[in-house]
Every structure is written in C-alpha cells, then in structure tokens.
Coordinates of C-alpha atoms in Angstrom, one line a residue:
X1 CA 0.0 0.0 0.0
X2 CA 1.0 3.5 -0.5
X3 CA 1.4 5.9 2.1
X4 CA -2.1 7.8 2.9
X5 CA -2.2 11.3 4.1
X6 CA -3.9 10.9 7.7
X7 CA -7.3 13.0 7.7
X8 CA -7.4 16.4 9.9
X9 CA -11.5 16.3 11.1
X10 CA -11.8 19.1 12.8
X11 CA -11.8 21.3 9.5
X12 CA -13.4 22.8 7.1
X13 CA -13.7 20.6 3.9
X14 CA -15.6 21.9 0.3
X15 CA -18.5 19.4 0.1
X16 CA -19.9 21.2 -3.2
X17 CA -20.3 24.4 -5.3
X18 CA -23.2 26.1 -4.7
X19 CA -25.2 25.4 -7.9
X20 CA -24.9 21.6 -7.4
X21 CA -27.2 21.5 -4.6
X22 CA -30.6 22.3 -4.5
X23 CA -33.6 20.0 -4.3
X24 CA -32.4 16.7 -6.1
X25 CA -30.5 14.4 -3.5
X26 CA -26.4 14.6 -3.7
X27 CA -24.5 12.0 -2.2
X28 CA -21.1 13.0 -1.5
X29 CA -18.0 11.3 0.8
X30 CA -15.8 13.4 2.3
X31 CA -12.9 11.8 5.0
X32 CA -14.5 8.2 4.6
X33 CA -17.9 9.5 5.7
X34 CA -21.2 9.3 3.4
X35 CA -23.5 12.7 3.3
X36 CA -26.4 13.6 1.4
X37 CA -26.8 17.2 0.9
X38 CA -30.0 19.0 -0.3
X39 CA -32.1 22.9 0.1
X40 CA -34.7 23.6 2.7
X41 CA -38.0 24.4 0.0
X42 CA -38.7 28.0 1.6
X43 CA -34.9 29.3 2.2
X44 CA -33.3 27.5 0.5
X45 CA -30.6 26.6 3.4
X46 CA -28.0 23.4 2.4
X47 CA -29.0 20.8 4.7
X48 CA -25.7 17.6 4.7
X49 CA -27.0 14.7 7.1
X50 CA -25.1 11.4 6.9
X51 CA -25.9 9.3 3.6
X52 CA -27.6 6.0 5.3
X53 CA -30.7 5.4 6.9
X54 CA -30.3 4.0 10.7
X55 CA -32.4 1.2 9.4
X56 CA -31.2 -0.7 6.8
X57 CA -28.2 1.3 5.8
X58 CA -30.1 2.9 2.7
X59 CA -28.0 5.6 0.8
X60 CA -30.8 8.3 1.0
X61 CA -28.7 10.3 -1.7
X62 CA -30.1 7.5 -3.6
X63 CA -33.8 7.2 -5.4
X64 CA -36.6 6.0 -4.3
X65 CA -35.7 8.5 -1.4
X66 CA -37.1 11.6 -1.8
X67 CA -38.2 14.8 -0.1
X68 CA -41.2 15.7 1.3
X69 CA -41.3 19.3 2.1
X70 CA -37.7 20.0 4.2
X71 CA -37.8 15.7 5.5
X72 CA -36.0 13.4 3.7
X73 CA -38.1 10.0 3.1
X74 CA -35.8 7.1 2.4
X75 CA -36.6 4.9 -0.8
X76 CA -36.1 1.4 1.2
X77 CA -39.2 1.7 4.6
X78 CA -40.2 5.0 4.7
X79 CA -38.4 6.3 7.7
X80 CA -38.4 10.1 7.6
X81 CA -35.6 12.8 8.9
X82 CA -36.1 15.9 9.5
X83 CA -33.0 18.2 8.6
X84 CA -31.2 18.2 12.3
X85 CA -31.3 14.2 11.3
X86 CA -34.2 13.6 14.0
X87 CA -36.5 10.5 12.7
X88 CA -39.9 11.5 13.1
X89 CA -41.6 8.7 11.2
X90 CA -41.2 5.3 11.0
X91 CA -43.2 2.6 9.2
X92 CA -46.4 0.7 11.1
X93 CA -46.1 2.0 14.8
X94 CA -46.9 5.5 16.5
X95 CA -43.6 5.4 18.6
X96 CA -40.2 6.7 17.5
X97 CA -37.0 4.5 18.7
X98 CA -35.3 7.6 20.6
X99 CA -31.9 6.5 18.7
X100 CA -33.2 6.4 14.8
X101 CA -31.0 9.9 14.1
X102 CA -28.6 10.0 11.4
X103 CA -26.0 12.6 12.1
X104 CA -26.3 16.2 10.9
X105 CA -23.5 18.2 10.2
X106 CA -22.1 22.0 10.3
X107 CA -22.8 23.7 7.1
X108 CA -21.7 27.4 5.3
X109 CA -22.0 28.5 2.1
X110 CA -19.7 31.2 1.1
X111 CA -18.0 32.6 -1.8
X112 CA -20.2 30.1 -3.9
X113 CA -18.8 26.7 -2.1
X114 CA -20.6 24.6 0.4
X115 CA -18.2 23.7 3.6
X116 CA -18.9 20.9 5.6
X117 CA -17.5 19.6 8.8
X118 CA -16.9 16.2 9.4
X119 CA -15.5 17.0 12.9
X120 CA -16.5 17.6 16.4
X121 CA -19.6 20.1 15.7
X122 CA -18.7 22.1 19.0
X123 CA -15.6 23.2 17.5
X124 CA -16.8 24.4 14.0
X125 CA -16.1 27.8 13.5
X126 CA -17.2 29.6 10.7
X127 CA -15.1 32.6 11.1
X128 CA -12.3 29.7 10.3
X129 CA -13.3 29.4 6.7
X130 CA -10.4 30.3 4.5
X131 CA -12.0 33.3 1.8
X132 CA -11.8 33.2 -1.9
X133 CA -14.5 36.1 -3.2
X134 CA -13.4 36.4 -6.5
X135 CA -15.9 33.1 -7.0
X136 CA -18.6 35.2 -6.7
X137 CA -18.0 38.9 -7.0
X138 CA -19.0 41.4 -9.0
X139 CA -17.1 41.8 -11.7
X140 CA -15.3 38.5 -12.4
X141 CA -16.1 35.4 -14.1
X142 CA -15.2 31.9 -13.3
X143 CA -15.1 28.6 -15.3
X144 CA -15.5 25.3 -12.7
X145 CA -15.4 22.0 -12.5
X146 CA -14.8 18.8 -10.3
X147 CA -12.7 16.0 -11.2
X148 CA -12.6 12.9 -8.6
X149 CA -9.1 11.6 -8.5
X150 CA -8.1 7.6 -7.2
X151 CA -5.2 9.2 -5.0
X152 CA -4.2 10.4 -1.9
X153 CA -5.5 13.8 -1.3
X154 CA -1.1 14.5 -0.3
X155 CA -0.6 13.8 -3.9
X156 CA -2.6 16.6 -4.9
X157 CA -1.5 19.2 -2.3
X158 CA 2.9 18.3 -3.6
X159 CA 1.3 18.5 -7.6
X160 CA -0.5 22.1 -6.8
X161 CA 2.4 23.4 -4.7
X162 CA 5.4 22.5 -7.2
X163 CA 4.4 24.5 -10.4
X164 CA 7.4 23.2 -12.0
X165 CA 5.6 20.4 -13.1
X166 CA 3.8 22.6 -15.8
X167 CA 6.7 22.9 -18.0
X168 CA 6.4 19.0 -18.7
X169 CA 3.3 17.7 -17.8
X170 CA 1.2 20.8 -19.3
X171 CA 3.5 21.9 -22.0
X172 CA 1.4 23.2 -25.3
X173 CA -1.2 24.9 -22.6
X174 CA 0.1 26.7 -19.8
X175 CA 3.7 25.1 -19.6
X176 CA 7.0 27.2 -20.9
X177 CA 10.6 26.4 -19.7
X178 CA 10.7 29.1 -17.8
X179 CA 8.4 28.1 -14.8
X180 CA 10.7 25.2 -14.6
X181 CA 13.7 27.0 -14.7
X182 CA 13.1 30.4 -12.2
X183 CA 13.6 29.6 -8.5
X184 CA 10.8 30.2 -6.0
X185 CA 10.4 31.5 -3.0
X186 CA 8.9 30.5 0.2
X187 CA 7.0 31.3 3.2
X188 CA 5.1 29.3 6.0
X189 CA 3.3 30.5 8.3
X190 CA 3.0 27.4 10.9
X191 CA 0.8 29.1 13.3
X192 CA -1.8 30.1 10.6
X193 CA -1.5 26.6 8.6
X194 CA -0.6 29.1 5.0
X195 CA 2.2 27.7 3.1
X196 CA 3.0 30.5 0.3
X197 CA 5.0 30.0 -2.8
X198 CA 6.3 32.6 -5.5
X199 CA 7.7 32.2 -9.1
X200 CA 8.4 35.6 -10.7
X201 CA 9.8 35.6 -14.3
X202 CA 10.8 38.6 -15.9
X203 CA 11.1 37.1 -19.0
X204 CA 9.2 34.3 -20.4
X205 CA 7.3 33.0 -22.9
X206 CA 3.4 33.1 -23.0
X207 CA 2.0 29.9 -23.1
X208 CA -1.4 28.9 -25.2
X209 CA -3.6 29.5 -22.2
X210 CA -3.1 33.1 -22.2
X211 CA -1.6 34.2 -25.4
X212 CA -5.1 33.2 -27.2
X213 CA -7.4 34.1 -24.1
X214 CA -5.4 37.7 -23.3
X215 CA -4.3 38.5 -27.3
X216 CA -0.8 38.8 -25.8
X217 CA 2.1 38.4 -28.5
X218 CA 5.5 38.0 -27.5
X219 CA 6.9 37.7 -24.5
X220 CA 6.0 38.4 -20.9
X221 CA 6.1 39.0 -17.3
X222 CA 4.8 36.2 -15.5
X223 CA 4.2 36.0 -11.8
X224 CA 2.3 32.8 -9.7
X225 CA 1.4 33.5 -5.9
X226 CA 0.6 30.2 -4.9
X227 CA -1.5 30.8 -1.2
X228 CA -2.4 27.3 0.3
X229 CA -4.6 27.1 3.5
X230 CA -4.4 24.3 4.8
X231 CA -6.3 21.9 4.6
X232 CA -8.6 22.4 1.6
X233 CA -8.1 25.5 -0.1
X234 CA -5.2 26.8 -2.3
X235 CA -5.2 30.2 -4.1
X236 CA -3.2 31.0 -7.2
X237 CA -3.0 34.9 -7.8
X238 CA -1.6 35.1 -11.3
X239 CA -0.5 37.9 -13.6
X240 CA 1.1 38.2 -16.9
X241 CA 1.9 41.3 -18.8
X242 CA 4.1 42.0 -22.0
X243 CA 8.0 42.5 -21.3
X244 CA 8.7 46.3 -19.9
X245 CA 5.2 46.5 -19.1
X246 CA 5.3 47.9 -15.0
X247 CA 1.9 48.1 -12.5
X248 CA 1.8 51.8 -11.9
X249 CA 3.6 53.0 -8.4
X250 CA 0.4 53.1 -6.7
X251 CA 0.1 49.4 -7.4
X252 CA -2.7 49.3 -9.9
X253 CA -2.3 47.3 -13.3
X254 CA -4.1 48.3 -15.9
X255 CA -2.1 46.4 -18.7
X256 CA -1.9 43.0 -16.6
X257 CA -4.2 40.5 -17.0
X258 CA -4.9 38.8 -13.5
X259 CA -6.2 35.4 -13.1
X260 CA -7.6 33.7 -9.5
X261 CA -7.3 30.0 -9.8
X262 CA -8.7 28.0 -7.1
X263 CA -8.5 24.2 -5.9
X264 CA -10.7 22.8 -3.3
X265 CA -8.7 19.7 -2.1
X266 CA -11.1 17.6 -0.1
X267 CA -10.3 14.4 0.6
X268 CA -13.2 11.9 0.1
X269 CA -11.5 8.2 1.5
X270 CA -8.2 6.5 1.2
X271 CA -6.4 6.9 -2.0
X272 CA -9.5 9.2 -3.3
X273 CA -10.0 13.1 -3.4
X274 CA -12.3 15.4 -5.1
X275 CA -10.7 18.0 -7.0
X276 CA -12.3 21.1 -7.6
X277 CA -11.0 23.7 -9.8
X278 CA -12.2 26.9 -10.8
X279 CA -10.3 30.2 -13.4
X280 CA -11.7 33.3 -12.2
X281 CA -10.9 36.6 -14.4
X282 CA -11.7 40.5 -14.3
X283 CA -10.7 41.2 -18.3
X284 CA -12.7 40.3 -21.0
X285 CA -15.5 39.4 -19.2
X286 CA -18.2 39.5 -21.9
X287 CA -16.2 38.1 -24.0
X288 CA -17.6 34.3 -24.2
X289 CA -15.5 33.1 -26.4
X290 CA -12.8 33.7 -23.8
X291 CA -14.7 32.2 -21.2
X292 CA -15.4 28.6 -23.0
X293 CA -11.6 28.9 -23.9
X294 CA -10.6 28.8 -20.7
X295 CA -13.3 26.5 -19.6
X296 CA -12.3 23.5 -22.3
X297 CA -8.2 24.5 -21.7
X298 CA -8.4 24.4 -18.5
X299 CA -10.4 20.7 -18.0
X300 CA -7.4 19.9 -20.4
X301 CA -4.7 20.6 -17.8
X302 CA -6.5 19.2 -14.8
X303 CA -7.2 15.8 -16.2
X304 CA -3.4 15.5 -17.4
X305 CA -3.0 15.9 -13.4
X306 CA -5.7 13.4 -12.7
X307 CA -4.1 11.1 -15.1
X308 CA -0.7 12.0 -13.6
X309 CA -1.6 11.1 -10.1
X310 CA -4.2 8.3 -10.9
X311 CA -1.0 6.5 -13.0
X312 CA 1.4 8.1 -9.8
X313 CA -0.7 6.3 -7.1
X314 CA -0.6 2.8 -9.0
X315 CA 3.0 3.3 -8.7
X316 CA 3.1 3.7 -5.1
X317 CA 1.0 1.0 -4.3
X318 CA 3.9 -1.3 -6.4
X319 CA 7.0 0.2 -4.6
X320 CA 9.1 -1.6 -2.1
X321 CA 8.7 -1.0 1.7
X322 CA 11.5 1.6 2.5
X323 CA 11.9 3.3 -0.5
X324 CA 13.3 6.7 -0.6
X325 CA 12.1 9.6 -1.9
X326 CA 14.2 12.4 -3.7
X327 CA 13.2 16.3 -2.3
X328 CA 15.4 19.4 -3.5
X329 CA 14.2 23.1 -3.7
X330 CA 11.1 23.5 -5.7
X331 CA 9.6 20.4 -2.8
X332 CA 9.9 23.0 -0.3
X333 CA 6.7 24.2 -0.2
X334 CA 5.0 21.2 -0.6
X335 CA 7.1 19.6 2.6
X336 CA 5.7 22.4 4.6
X337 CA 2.4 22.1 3.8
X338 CA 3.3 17.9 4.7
X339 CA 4.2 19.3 8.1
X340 CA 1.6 21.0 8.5
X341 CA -1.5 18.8 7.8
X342 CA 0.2 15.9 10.1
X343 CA 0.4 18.7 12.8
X344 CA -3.4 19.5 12.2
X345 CA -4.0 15.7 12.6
X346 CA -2.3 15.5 15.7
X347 CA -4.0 18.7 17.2
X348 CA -7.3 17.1 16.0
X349 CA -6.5 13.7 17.7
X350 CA -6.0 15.5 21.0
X351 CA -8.5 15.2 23.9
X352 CA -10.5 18.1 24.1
X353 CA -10.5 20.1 27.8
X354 CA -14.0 20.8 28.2
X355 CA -15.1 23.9 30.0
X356 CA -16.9 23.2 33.2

C-alpha cells in the first residue's frame, strides 16, 4: 500500500459548489464519511446529514428516497428525517425508537462553495473558513469543475504546490521552460496553517492559455502567488503582462491581466479526493468566447494531473517497503504544507479540555 495522508476532522472541507445542490438528492463522501446534501423548500438553506438510513443502511442520496417538504423520506421503509437528522416517522407504529438519528452536520455556504465539517460540531467555526471572493464577485467570471481523483488527497496538495511540473506535464497549454527553470520562494506561516510559494519571471514566454485568451504576442512577465490554506483551499494569484510592461507606483495594473485560480482539495477516502477547480478573471469578461476557452483548456490541464496522479498512485501501491524519496528546492513548499496537515491531525487527535 501507499502511504495515505492521515485525515485532519476538525476542519473545514468543500462538500460542493453552490449550484450543485438544490432539491435533487447529492451524495457526497468526504474523510471516509457518506453525506447527502440538499435545500430547505422556503430558504433555501444546504442541509448535509449522513448518507444512510439507521435502518437498513439505505444511501438516502439515492432514489426512491425523496423529499417531502424540508424531510428526507428514504426509498427502502419510509423512515423520515427531519434536517437536524431527528427520525420522526417510522413505518407501522406511532412510537419513534429515541436512537433512529442519522448525524447532521455544520454547514456554510460562502463565496459560492458549500463547507462541511466532518468533525466535532462544537468546534466548528465559521469565522475559520479560509475566503476566496473572486468566485462570486462582482465583476469576475469563473469557469469550474470537479474531477474525482483515485489518489491520496497528499498527492494533490505536492502537484499544486510544485508548479514546476507545468513545463512537462502541461507543455502546449500553460507550460513554458521558464516556470521550470526560475527559482521560488517561500513562506510558511505554521501558526496560521498558509504555506505561500512565488515564481516571478521577468522574462518568459506566453503559453497557449493566455496568449489566445489575453491576445498577448510576445513575450512576458509572469508572476504565480501560490497561497495554500491548509487543509482544503489553495489560491493562485496570477499575472502576466508584455516585457517592460510595470503596474503603476500606486500598485494598480491596468495592462496586466490577472487570473484567480482556485483548488478545493477535499479528501473523500483512502487513496480518493475530489478536485475542484475553478479560473476566475476581471478582463474580458463579456467576451464568451474567452470564457469557454478557458473552460475547455483548463479541464485539459487538470485531467493530465488526474491522469498523472491516478498513474502516480498505482506506482506507489507497487513500490518496495522503504523506499526513498528524492526532495530538492522547488519540494519545499510542498514539505511544509506535509508538516503541516500531520500537525493539524495531531491537534485534532488530542482530547478536548471541556469547559466546566
């Protein structure tokens, strides 16, 4: 077996994006556990309770089950949950067994994404939630999409932190030598759980991706600011510009194009994660020809990386007890944020002092 990335619980993880729930039934797993997430009928509030009736074990993400109002009414007996998970019907008697509950869990919706946490409810903070507006500002436009990946969700987290990889694995879309070639820089914030990683390059080529979505010819600018919060949400700030081309001194950019590209890394069970991915973009945003540009280029790149670390994790699961891995500079980010998640696991693992 390959090594698996241990699960931090007491977290935030991206169940969904916002338009993928509403009143159909969606069955999701997220750290080994089954949820089915819905919308109340009159506000419309996401509702995740766990994905298996107390009776039989029926997925009720699953038809026949169905909803009846805000209670979900599984397919198999009938038994019927209200959305703190409560059973208040079951089939053929007045009286409720006072354990048929299935669990219910904390739920926010912000900046278009559904959180869920799979942890102790008492110590889900929403104030926690790591932001990424752009999603749904004014002003911006974003192409998504989810990929499932058969790997551990560590495999993902070294891929997105180690850009390097885009000069060979995406060459032809957003891949140049350069990225490969320019040193980065790094910064960790322990306390805080951000791992961030730079790559400036003064000079580089413009790859596919942007010289046809921007109109850039020639050479450019190119700057990544990888921000990654652990555990499930990594930020890429990105700007390009033609050579020569400086912001202003107050900071402002007119003639960069900036780009916001988010991962959700939510890990669903061993050896699987969920990979959502989203472009975001404040230029040419009428323009939708751009937009489905970016949309089909994009899916592109992140299913080479799915292919990658689908083919990556077969490997693993074939190597020899003891074997070695090989780390130099541009792993440096990605050992932090290594450090860090088996730190939050730890801290998660630890008895919590409760106040008297």
């Amino acid at each position: 077996m390959p090594h698996m990335t241990a699960f931090a619980r007491n977290q935030w993880y991206v169940a969904a994006y916002s338009h993928e729930v509403g009143r159909e039934l969606l069955g999701r797993t997220i750290l080994g556990e089954t949820l089915v997430l819905y919308r109340t009928e009159e506000e419309g509030t996401p509702v995740v309770l766990h994905d298996r009736c107390v009776h039989r074990r029926y997925p009720l993400s699953e038809a026949p089950t169905r909803l009846d109002g805000d209670r979900i009414v599984c397919g198999y007996h009938g038994f019927t949950y209200d959305t703190t998970g409560t059973c208040v019907y079951v089939p053929g008697q007045k009286r409720v067994p006072r354990t048929a509950r299935v669990a219910s869990y904390p739920v926010v919706e912000q900046d278009s994404l559904i959180w869920v946490w799979i942890g102790d409810p008492a110590l889900a903070d929403p104030q926690s939630i790591p932001r990424a507006r752009h999603l749904d500002s004014p002003g911006w436009v974003t192409v998504r999409g989810m990929e499932p990946i058969d790997c551990d969700y560590g495999l993902l987290v070294d891929n997105l932190l180690d850009l390097s990889h885009e000069t060979y694995l995406h060459g032809g879309y957003i891949g140049t030598p350069e990225v490969a070639e320019t040193p980065i820089t790094t910064e960790v914030d322990e306390g805080a759980g951000i791992v961030r990683v730079s790559r400036h390059m003064d000079d580089a080529a413009c790859p596919p991706f942007y010289a046809k979505s921007t109109g850039i010819e020639g050479r450019i600018t190119r700057w990544q600011d990888i921000e990654y919060h652990a555990p499930c949400l990594y930020l890429l700030h990105s700007r390009i510009a033609p050579v020569g081309v400086l912001p202003e001194a107050d900071g402002s950019d007119p003639n960069g194009f900036h780009t916001e590209i988010t991962y959700a890394i939510t890990p669903s069970g061993d050896g699987k994660v969920y990979d959502f991915w989203a472009v975001s973009r404040d230029w040419a945003t009428d323009d939708a020809e751009v937009t489905e540009f970016l949309r089909g280029n994009n899916h592109t790149v992140v299913m080479q990386d799915v292919t990658a670390l689908n083919l990556l994790q077969k490997t693993l699961g074939t190597e020899r007890t003891g074997y070695q891995e090989l780390s130099i500079n541009i792993d440096t980010g990605g050992l932090a944020a290594r450090r860090i998640l088996a730190r939050l696991v730890e801290e998660g693992e630890k008895p919590v002092e409760k106040v008297q």
